[in-house]
PDB file of C-alpha atoms in Angstrom:
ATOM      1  CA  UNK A   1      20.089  17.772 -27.322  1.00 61.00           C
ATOM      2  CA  UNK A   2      19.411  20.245 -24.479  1.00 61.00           C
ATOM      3  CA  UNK A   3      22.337  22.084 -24.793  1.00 68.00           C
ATOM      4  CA  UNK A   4      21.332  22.864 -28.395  1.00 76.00           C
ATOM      5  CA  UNK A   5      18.427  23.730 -27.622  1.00 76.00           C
ATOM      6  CA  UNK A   6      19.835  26.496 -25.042  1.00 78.00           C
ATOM      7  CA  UNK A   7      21.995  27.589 -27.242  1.00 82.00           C
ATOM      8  CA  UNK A   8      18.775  27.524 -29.903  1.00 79.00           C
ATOM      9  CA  UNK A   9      17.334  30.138 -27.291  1.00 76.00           C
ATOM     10  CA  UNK A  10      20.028  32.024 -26.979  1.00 80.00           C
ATOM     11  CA  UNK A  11      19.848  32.966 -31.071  1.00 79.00           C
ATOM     12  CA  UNK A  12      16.164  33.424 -30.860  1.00 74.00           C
ATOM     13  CA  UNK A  13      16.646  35.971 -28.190  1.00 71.00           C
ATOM     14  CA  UNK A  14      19.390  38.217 -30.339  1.00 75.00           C
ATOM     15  CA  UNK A  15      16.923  37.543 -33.393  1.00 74.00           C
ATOM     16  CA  UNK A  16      15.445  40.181 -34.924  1.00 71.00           C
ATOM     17  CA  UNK A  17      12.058  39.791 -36.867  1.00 73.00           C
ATOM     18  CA  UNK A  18       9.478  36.785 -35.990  1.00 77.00           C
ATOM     19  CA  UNK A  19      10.349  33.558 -36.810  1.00 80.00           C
ATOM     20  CA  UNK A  20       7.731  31.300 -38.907  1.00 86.00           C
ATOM     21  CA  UNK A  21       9.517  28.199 -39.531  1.00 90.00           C
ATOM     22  CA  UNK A  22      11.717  25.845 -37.334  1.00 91.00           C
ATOM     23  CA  UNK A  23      13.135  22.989 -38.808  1.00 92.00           C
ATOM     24  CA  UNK A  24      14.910  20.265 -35.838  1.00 92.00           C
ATOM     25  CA  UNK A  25      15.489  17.463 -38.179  1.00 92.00           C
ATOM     26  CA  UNK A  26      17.389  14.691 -36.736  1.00 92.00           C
ATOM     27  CA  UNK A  27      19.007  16.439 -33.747  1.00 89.00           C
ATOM     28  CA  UNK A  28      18.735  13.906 -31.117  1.00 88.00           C
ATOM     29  CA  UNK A  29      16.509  16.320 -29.163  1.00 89.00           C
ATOM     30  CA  UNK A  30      15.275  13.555 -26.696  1.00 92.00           C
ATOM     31  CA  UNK A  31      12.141  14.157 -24.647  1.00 93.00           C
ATOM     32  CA  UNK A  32      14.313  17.007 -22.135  1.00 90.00           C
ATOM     33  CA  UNK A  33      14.963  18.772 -24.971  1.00 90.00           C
ATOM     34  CA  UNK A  34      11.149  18.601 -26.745  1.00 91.00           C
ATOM     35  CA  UNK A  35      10.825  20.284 -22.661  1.00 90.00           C
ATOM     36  CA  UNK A  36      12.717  23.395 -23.332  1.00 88.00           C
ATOM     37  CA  UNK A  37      11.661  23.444 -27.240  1.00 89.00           C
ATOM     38  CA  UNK A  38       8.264  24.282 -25.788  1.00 89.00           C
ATOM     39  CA  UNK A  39       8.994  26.677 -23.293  1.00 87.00           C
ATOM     40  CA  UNK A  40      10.673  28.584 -26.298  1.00 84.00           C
ATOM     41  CA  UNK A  41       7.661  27.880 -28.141  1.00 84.00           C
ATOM     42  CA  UNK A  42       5.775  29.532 -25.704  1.00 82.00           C
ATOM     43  CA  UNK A  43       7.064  32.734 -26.749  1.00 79.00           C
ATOM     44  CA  UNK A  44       7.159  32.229 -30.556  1.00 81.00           C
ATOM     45  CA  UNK A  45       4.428  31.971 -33.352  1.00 82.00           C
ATOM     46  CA  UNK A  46       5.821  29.452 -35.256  1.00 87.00           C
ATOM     47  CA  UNK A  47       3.855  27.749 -38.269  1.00 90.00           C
ATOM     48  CA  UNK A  48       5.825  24.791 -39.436  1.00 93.00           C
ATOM     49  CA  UNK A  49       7.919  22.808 -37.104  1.00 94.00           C
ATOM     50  CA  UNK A  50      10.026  19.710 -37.980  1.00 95.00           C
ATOM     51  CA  UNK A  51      10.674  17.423 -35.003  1.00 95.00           C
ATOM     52  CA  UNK A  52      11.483  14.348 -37.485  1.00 95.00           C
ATOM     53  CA  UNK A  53      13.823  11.811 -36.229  1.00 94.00           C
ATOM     54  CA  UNK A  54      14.669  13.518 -32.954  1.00 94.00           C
ATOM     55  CA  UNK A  55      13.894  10.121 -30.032  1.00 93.00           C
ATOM     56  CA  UNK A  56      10.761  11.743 -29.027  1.00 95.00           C
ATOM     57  CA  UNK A  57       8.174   9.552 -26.614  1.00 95.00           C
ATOM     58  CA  UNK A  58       5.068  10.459 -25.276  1.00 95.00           C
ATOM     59  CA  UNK A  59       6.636  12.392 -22.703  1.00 95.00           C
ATOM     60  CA  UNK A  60       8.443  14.810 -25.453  1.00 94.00           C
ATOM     61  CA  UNK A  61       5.111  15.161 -27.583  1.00 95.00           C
ATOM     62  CA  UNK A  62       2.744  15.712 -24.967  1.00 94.00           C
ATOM     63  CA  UNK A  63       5.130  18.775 -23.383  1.00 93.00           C
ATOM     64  CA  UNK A  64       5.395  20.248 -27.760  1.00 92.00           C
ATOM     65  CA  UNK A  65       1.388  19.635 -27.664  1.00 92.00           C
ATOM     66  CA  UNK A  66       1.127  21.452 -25.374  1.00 90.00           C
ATOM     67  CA  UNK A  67       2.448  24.704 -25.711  1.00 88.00           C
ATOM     68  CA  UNK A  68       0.399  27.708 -26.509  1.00 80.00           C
ATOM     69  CA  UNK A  69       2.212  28.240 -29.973  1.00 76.00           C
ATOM     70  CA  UNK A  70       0.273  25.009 -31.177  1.00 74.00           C
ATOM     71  CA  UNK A  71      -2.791  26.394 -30.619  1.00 74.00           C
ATOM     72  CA  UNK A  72      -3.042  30.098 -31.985  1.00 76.00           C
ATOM     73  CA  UNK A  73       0.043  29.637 -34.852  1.00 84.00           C
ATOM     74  CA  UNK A  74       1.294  26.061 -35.645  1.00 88.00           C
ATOM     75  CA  UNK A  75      -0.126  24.676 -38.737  1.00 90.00           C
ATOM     76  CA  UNK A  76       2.277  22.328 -40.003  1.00 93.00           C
ATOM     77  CA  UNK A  77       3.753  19.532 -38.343  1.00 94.00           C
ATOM     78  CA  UNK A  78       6.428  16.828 -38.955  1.00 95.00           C
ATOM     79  CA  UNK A  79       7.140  14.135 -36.381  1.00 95.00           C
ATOM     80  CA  UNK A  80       7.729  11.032 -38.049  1.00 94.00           C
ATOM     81  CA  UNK A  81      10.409   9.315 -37.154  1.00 94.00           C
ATOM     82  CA  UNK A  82       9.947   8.869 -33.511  1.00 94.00           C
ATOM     83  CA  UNK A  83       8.374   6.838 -30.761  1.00 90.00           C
ATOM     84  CA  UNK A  84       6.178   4.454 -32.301  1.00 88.00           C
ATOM     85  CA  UNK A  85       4.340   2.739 -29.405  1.00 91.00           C
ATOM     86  CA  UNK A  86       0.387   2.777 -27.660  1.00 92.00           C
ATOM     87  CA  UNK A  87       1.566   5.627 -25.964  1.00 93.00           C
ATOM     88  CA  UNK A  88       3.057   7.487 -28.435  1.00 94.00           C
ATOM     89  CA  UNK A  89       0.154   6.600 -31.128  1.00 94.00           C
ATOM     90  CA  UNK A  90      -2.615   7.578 -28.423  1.00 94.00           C
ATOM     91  CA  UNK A  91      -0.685  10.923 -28.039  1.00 94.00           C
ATOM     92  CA  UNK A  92      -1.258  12.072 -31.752  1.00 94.00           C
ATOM     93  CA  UNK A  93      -4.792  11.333 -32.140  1.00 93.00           C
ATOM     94  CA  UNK A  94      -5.547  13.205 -29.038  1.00 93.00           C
ATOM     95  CA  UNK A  95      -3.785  16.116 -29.982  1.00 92.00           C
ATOM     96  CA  UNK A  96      -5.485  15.695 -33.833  1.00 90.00           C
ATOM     97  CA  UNK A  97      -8.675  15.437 -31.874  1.00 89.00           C
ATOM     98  CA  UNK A  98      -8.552  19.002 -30.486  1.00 88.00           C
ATOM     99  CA  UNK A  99     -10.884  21.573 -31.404  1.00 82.00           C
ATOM    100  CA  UNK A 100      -8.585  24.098 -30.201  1.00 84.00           C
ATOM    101  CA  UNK A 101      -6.150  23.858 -32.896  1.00 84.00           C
ATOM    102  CA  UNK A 102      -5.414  25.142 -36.692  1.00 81.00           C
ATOM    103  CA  UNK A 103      -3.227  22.246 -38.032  1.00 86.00           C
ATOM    104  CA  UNK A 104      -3.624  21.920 -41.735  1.00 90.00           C
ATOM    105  CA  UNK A 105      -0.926  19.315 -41.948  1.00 92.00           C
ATOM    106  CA  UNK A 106       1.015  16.662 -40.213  1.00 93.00           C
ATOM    107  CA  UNK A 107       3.221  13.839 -41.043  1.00 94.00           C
ATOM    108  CA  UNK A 108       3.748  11.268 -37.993  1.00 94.00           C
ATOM    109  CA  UNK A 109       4.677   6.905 -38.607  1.00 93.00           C
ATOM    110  CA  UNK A 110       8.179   5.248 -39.376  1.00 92.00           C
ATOM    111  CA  UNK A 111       9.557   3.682 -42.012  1.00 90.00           C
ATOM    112  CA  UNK A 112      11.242   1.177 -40.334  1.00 88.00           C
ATOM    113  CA  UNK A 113       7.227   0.196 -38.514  1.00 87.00           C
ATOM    114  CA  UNK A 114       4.804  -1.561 -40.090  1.00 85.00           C
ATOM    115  CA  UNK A 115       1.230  -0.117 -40.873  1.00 83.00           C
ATOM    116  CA  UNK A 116      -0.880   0.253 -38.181  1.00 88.00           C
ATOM    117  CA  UNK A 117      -4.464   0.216 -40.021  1.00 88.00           C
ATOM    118  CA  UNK A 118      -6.003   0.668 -36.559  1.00 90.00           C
ATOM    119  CA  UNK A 119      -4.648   3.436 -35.979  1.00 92.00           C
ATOM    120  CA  UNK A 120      -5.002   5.174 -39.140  1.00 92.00           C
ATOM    121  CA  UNK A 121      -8.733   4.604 -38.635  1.00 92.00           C
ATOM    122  CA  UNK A 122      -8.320   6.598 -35.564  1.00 93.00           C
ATOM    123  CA  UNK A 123      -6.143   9.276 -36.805  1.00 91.00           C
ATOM    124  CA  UNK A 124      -8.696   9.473 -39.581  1.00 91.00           C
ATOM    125  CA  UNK A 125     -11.686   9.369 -37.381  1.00 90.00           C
ATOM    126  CA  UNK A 126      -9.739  12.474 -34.852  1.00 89.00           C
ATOM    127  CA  UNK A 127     -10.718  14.845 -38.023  1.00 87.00           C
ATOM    128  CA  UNK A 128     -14.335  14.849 -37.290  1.00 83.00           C
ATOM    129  CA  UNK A 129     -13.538  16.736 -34.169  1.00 80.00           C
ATOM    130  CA  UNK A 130     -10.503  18.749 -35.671  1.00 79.00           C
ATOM    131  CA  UNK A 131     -12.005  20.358 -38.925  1.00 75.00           C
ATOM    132  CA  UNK A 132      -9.025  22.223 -39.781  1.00 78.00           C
ATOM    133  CA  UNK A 133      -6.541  19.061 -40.152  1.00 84.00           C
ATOM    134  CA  UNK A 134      -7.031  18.397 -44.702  1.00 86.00           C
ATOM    135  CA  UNK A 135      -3.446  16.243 -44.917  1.00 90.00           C
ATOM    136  CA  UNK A 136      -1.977  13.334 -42.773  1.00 91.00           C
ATOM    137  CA  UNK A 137       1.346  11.477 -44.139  1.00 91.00           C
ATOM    138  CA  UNK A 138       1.605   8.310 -42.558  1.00 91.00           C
ATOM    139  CA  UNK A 139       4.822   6.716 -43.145  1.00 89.00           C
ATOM    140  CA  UNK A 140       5.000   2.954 -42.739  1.00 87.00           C
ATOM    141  CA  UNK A 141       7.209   0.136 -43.683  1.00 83.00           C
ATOM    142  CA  UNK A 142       6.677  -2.530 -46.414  1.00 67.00           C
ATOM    143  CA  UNK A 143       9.281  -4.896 -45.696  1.00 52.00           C
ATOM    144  CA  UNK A 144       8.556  -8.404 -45.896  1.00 45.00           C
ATOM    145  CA  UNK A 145       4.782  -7.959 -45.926  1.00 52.00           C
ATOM    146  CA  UNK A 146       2.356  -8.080 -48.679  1.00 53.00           C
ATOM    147  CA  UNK A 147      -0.089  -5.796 -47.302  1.00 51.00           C
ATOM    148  CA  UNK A 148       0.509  -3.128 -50.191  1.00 50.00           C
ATOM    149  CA  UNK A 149      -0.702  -6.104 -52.538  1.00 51.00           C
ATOM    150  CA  UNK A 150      -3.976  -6.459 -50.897  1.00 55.00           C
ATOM    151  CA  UNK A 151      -7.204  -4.040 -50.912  1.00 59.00           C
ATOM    152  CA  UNK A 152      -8.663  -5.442 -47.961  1.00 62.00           C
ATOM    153  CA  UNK A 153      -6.505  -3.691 -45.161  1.00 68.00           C
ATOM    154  CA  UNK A 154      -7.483  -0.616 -46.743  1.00 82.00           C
ATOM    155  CA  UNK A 155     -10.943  -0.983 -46.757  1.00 85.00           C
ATOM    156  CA  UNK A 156     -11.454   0.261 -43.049  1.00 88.00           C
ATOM    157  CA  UNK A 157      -9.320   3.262 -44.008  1.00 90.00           C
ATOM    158  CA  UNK A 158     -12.062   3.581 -47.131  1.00 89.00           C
ATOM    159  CA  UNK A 159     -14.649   3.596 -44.644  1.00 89.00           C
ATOM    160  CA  UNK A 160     -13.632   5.815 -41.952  1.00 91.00           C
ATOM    161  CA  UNK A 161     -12.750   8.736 -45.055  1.00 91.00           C
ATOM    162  CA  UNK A 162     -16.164   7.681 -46.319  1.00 89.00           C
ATOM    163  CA  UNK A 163     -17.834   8.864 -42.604  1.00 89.00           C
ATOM    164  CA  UNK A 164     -15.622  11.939 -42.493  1.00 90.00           C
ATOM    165  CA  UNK A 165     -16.711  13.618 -45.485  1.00 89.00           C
ATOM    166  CA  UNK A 166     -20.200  11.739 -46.755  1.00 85.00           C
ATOM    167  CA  UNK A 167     -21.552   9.629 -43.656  1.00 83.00           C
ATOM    168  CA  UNK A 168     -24.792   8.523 -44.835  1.00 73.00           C
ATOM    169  CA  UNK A 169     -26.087   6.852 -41.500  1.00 72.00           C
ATOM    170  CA  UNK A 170     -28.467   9.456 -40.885  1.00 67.00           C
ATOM    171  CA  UNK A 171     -29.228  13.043 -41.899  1.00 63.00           C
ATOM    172  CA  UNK A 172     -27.788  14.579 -38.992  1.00 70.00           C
ATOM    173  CA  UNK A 173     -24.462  13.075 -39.726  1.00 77.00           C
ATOM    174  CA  UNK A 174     -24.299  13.615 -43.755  1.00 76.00           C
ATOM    175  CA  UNK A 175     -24.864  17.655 -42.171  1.00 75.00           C
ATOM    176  CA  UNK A 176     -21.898  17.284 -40.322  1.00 81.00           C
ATOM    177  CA  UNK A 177     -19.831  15.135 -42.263  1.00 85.00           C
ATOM    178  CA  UNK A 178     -18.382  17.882 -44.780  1.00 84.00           C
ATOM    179  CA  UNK A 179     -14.957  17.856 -44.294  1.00 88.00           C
ATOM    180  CA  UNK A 180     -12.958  19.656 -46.697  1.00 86.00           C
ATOM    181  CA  UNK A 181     -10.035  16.836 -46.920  1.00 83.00           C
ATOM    182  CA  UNK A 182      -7.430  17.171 -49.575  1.00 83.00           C
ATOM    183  CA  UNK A 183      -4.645  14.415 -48.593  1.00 84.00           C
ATOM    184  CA  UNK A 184      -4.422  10.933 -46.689  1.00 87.00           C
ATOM    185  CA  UNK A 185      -1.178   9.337 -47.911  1.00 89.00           C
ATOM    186  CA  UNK A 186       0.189   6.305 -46.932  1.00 88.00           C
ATOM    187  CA  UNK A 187       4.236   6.160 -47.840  1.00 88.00           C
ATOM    188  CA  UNK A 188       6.664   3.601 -48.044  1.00 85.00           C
ATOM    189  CA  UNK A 189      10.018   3.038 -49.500  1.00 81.00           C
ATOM    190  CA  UNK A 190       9.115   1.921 -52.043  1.00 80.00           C
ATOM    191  CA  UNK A 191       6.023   4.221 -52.676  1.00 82.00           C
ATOM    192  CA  UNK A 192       6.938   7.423 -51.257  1.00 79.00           C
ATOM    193  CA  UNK A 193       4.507   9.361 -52.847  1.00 77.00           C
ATOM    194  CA  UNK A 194       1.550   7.317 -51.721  1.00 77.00           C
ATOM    195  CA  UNK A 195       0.923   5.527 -54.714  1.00 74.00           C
ATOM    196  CA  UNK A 196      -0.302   2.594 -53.076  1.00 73.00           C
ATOM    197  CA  UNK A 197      -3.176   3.638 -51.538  1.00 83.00           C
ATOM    198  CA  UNK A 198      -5.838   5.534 -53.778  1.00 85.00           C
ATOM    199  CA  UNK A 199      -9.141   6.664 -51.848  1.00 86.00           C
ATOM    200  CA  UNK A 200     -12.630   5.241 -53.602  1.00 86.00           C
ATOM    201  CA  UNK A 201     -14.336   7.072 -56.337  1.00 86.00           C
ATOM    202  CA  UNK A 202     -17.317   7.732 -53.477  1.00 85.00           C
ATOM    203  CA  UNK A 203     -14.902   9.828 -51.568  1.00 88.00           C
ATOM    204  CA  UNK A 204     -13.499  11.502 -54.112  1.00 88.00           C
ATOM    205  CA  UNK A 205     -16.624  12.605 -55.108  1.00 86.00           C
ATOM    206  CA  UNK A 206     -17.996  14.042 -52.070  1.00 88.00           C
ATOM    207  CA  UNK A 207     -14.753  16.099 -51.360  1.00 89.00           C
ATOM    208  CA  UNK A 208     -15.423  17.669 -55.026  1.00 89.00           C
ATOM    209  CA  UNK A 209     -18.581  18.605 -53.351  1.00 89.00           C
ATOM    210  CA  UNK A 210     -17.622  19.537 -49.816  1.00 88.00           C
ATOM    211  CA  UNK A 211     -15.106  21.616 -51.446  1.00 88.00           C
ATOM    212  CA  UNK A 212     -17.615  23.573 -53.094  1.00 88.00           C
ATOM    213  CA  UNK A 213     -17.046  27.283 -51.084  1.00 85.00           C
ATOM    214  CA  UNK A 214     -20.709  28.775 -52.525  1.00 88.00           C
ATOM    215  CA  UNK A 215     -22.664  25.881 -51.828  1.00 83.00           C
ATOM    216  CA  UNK A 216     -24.640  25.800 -48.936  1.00 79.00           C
ATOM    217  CA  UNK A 217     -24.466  23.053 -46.200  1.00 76.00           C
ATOM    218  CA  UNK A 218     -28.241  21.744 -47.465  1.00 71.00           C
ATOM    219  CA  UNK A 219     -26.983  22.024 -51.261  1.00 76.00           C
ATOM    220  CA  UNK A 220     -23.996  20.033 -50.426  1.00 82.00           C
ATOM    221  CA  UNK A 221     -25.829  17.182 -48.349  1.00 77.00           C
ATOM    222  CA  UNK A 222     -27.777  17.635 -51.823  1.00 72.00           C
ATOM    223  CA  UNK A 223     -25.367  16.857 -54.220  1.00 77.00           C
ATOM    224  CA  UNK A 224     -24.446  13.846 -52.083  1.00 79.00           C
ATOM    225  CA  UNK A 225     -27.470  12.435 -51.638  1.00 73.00           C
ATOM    226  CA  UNK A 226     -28.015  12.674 -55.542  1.00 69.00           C
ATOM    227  CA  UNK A 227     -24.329  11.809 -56.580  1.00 70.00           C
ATOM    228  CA  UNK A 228     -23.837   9.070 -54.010  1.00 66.00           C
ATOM    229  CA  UNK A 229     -26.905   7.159 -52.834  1.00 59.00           C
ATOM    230  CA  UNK A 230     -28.939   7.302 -55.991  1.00 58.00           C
ATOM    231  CA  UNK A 231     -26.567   6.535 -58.690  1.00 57.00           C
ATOM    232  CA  UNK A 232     -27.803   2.978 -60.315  1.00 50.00           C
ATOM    233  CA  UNK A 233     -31.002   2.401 -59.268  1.00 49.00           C
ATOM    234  CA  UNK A 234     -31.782   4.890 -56.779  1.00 49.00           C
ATOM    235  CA  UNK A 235     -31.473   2.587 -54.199  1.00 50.00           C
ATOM    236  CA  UNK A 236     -33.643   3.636 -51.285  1.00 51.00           C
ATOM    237  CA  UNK A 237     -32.851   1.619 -48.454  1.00 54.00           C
ATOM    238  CA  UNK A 238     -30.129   3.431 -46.410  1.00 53.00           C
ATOM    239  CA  UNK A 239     -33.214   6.077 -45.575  1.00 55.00           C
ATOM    240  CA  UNK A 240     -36.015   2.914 -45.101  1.00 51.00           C
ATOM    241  CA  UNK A 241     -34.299   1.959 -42.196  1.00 52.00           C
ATOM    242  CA  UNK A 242     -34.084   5.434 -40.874  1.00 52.00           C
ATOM    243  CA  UNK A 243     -36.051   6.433 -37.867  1.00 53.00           C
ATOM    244  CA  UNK A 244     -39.092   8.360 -38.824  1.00 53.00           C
ATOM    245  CA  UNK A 245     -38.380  11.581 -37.340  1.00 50.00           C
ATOM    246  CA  UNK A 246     -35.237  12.085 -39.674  1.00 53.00           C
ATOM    247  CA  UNK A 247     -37.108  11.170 -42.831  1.00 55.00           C
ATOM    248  CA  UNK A 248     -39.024  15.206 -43.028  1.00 55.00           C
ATOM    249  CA  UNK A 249     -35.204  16.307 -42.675  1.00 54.00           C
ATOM    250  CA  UNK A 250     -34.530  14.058 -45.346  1.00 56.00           C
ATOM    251  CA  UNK A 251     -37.527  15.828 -47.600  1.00 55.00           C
ATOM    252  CA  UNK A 252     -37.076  19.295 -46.990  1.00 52.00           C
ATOM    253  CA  UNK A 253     -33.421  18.772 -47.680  1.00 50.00           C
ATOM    254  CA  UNK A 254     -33.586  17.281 -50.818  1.00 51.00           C
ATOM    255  CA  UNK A 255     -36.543  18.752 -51.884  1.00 48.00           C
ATOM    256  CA  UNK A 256     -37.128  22.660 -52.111  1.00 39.00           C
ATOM    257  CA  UNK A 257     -39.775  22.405 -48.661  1.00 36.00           C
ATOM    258  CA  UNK A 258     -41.748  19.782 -47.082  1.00 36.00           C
ATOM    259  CA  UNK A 259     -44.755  21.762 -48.304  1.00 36.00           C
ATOM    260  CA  UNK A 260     -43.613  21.546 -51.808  1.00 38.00           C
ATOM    261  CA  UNK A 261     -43.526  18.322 -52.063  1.00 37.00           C
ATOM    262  CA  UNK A 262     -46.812  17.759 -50.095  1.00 40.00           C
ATOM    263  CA  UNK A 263     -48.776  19.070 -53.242  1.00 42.00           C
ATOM    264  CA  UNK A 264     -47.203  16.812 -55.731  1.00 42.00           C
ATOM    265  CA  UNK A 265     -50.254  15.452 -57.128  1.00 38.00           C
ATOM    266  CA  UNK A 266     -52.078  12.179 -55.399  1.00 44.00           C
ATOM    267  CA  UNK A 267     -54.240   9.586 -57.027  1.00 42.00           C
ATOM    268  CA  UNK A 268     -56.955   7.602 -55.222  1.00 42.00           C
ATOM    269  CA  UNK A 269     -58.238   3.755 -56.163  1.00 39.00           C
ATOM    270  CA  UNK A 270     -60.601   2.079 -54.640  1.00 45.00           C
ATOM    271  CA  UNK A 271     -60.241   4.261 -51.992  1.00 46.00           C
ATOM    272  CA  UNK A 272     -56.313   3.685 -51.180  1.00 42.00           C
ATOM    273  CA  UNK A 273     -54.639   6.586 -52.173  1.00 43.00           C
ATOM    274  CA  UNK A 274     -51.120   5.995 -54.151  1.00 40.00           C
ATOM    275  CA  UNK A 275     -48.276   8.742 -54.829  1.00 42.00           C
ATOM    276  CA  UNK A 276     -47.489   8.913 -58.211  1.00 43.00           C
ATOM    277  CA  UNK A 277     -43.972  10.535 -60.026  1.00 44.00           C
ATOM    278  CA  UNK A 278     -42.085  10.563 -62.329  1.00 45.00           C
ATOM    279  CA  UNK A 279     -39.062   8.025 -62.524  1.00 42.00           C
ATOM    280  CA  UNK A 280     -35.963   9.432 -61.033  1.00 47.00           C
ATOM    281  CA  UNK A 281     -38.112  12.312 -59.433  1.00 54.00           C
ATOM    282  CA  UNK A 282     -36.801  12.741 -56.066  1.00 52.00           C
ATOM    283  CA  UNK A 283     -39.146  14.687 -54.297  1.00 52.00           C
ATOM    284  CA  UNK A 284     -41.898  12.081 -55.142  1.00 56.00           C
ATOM    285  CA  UNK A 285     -39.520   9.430 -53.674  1.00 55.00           C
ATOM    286  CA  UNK A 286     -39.324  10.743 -50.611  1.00 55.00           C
ATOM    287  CA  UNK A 287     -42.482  11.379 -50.315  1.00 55.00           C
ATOM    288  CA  UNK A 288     -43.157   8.002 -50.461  1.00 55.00           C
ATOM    289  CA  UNK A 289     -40.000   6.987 -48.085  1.00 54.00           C
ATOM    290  CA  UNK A 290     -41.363   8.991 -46.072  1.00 52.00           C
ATOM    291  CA  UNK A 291     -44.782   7.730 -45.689  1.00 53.00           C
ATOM    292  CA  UNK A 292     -42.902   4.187 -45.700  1.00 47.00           C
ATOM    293  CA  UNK A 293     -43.950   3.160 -41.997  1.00 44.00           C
ATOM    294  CA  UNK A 294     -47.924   3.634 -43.094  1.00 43.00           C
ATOM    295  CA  UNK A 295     -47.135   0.951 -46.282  1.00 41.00           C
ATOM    296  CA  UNK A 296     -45.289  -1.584 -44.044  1.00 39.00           C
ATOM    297  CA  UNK A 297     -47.936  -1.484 -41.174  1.00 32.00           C
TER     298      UNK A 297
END
């Protein structure tokens, strides 16, 4: 409690050397002591803290989040095993949400709750803003539910990792989506190591790609492109639906230029003139989706 946490100060003080890791496992720290654990924090640079099990609410995370020592030095986090209500939940995805942060981990959920799938899509969906974040451990109970049985819980988890590192929806967004994510785990009791929940080949993937240190943004978006939305079929319709003015974005960055694929050779009959290439050529197809409003009008 609070008096530990004095006399915690008290040892720091005498300390000699810096101090990189503080583990506070189950020590009934309650939110007034998470209050003095941060003013201490505000003098430390501290990389992994434990605050696991320790009766933490809102209150108690909000004063940790906000010390100065989780911004320039904290990048691994455990607080599972504490509050586990609206307020608490809301708490962690704004912190998650920061851009001002260099968390590569974090571990937060209960065993004893059940799993929240809401708010694993937000947690999830926090990492588009927070770059830095590549592992969340959600912990989550399995008793007397069936919900490790089914896929279909999962599958808004699927999609919210899908948007995070290969969101298709427009050009703009596949740019930005290249998240460098190594871990989402979802634990229980009786599948501590995550076993139960096994991201889709499609993500998988595009984090091989995104992963990729000397490729390029445009060589990544790609690889994507080519490994993701034209595998059986090359099915063009997430880009017919696009709005024209992302569809030259589209060209030049799957193609070498815009330019270069304007002189892939034309044919004329009866005075319509028709793009021609080669089957699975993809500079000729989007030279074609991209002239796709002048075919449909």
């Amino acid at each position: 409690g609070a008096n530990g946490i004095e006399a915690l100060r008290s040892f720091l003080v005498s300390r000699k050397g810096p101090l990189r890791s503080l583990h506070l496992h189950n020590n009934e720290l309650g939110d007034g002591g998470a209050a003095l654990l941060a003013e201490i924090l505000e003098e430390m640079r501290i990389s992994e803290l434990d605050l696991s099990e320790n009766q933490l609410t809102s209150e108690g995370l909000s004063r940790v989040f906000q010390s100065k020592n989780t911004t320039y030095a904290l990048t691994d986090l455990c607080i599972r095993e504490n509050g586990d209500g609206s307020r608490e939940k809301e708490e962690i995805v704004n912190f998650l949400g920061r851009d001002d942060i260099a968390l590569d981990a974090i571990a937060v959920g209960s065993y004893s709750v059940q799993l929240d799938i809401d708010w694993a899509v937000k947690l999830i969906r926090s990492l588009q803003t927070n770059v830095e974040t590549t592992e969340i451990l959600l912990l989550c109970s399995n008793q007397n539910s069936d919900w490790q049985d089914e896929k279909a819980p999962f599958q808004c988890i699927d999609v919210a990792l899908k948007e995070l590192v290969c969101n298709c929806s427009s050009v703009d967004a596949l740019c930005r989506s290249n998240h460098v994510f190594s871990e989402f785990c979802i634990c229980t009791l009786t599948h501590p190591f995550g076993e139960n929940y096994v991201a889709p080949p499609i993500v998988k993937r595009a984090l091989r790609i995104n992963a990729c240190e000397d490729l390029s943004i445009n060589a990544k978006v790609r690889r994507k492109m080519q490994s993701i939305l034209f595998r059986d079929g090359f099915d063009m319709g997430p880009f017919v639906s696009m709005k024209n003015i992302f569809i030259p974005h589209v060209l030049e960055i799957i193609t070498r230029t815009e330019a270069a694929a304007m002189e892939d050779s034309d044919e004329e009959h009866d005075g319509e003139r028709f793009d021609s290439f080669p089957i699975g050529n993809l500079d000729g197809i989007f030279h074609f989706v991209r002239n796709w409003q002048f075919l449909m009008f």
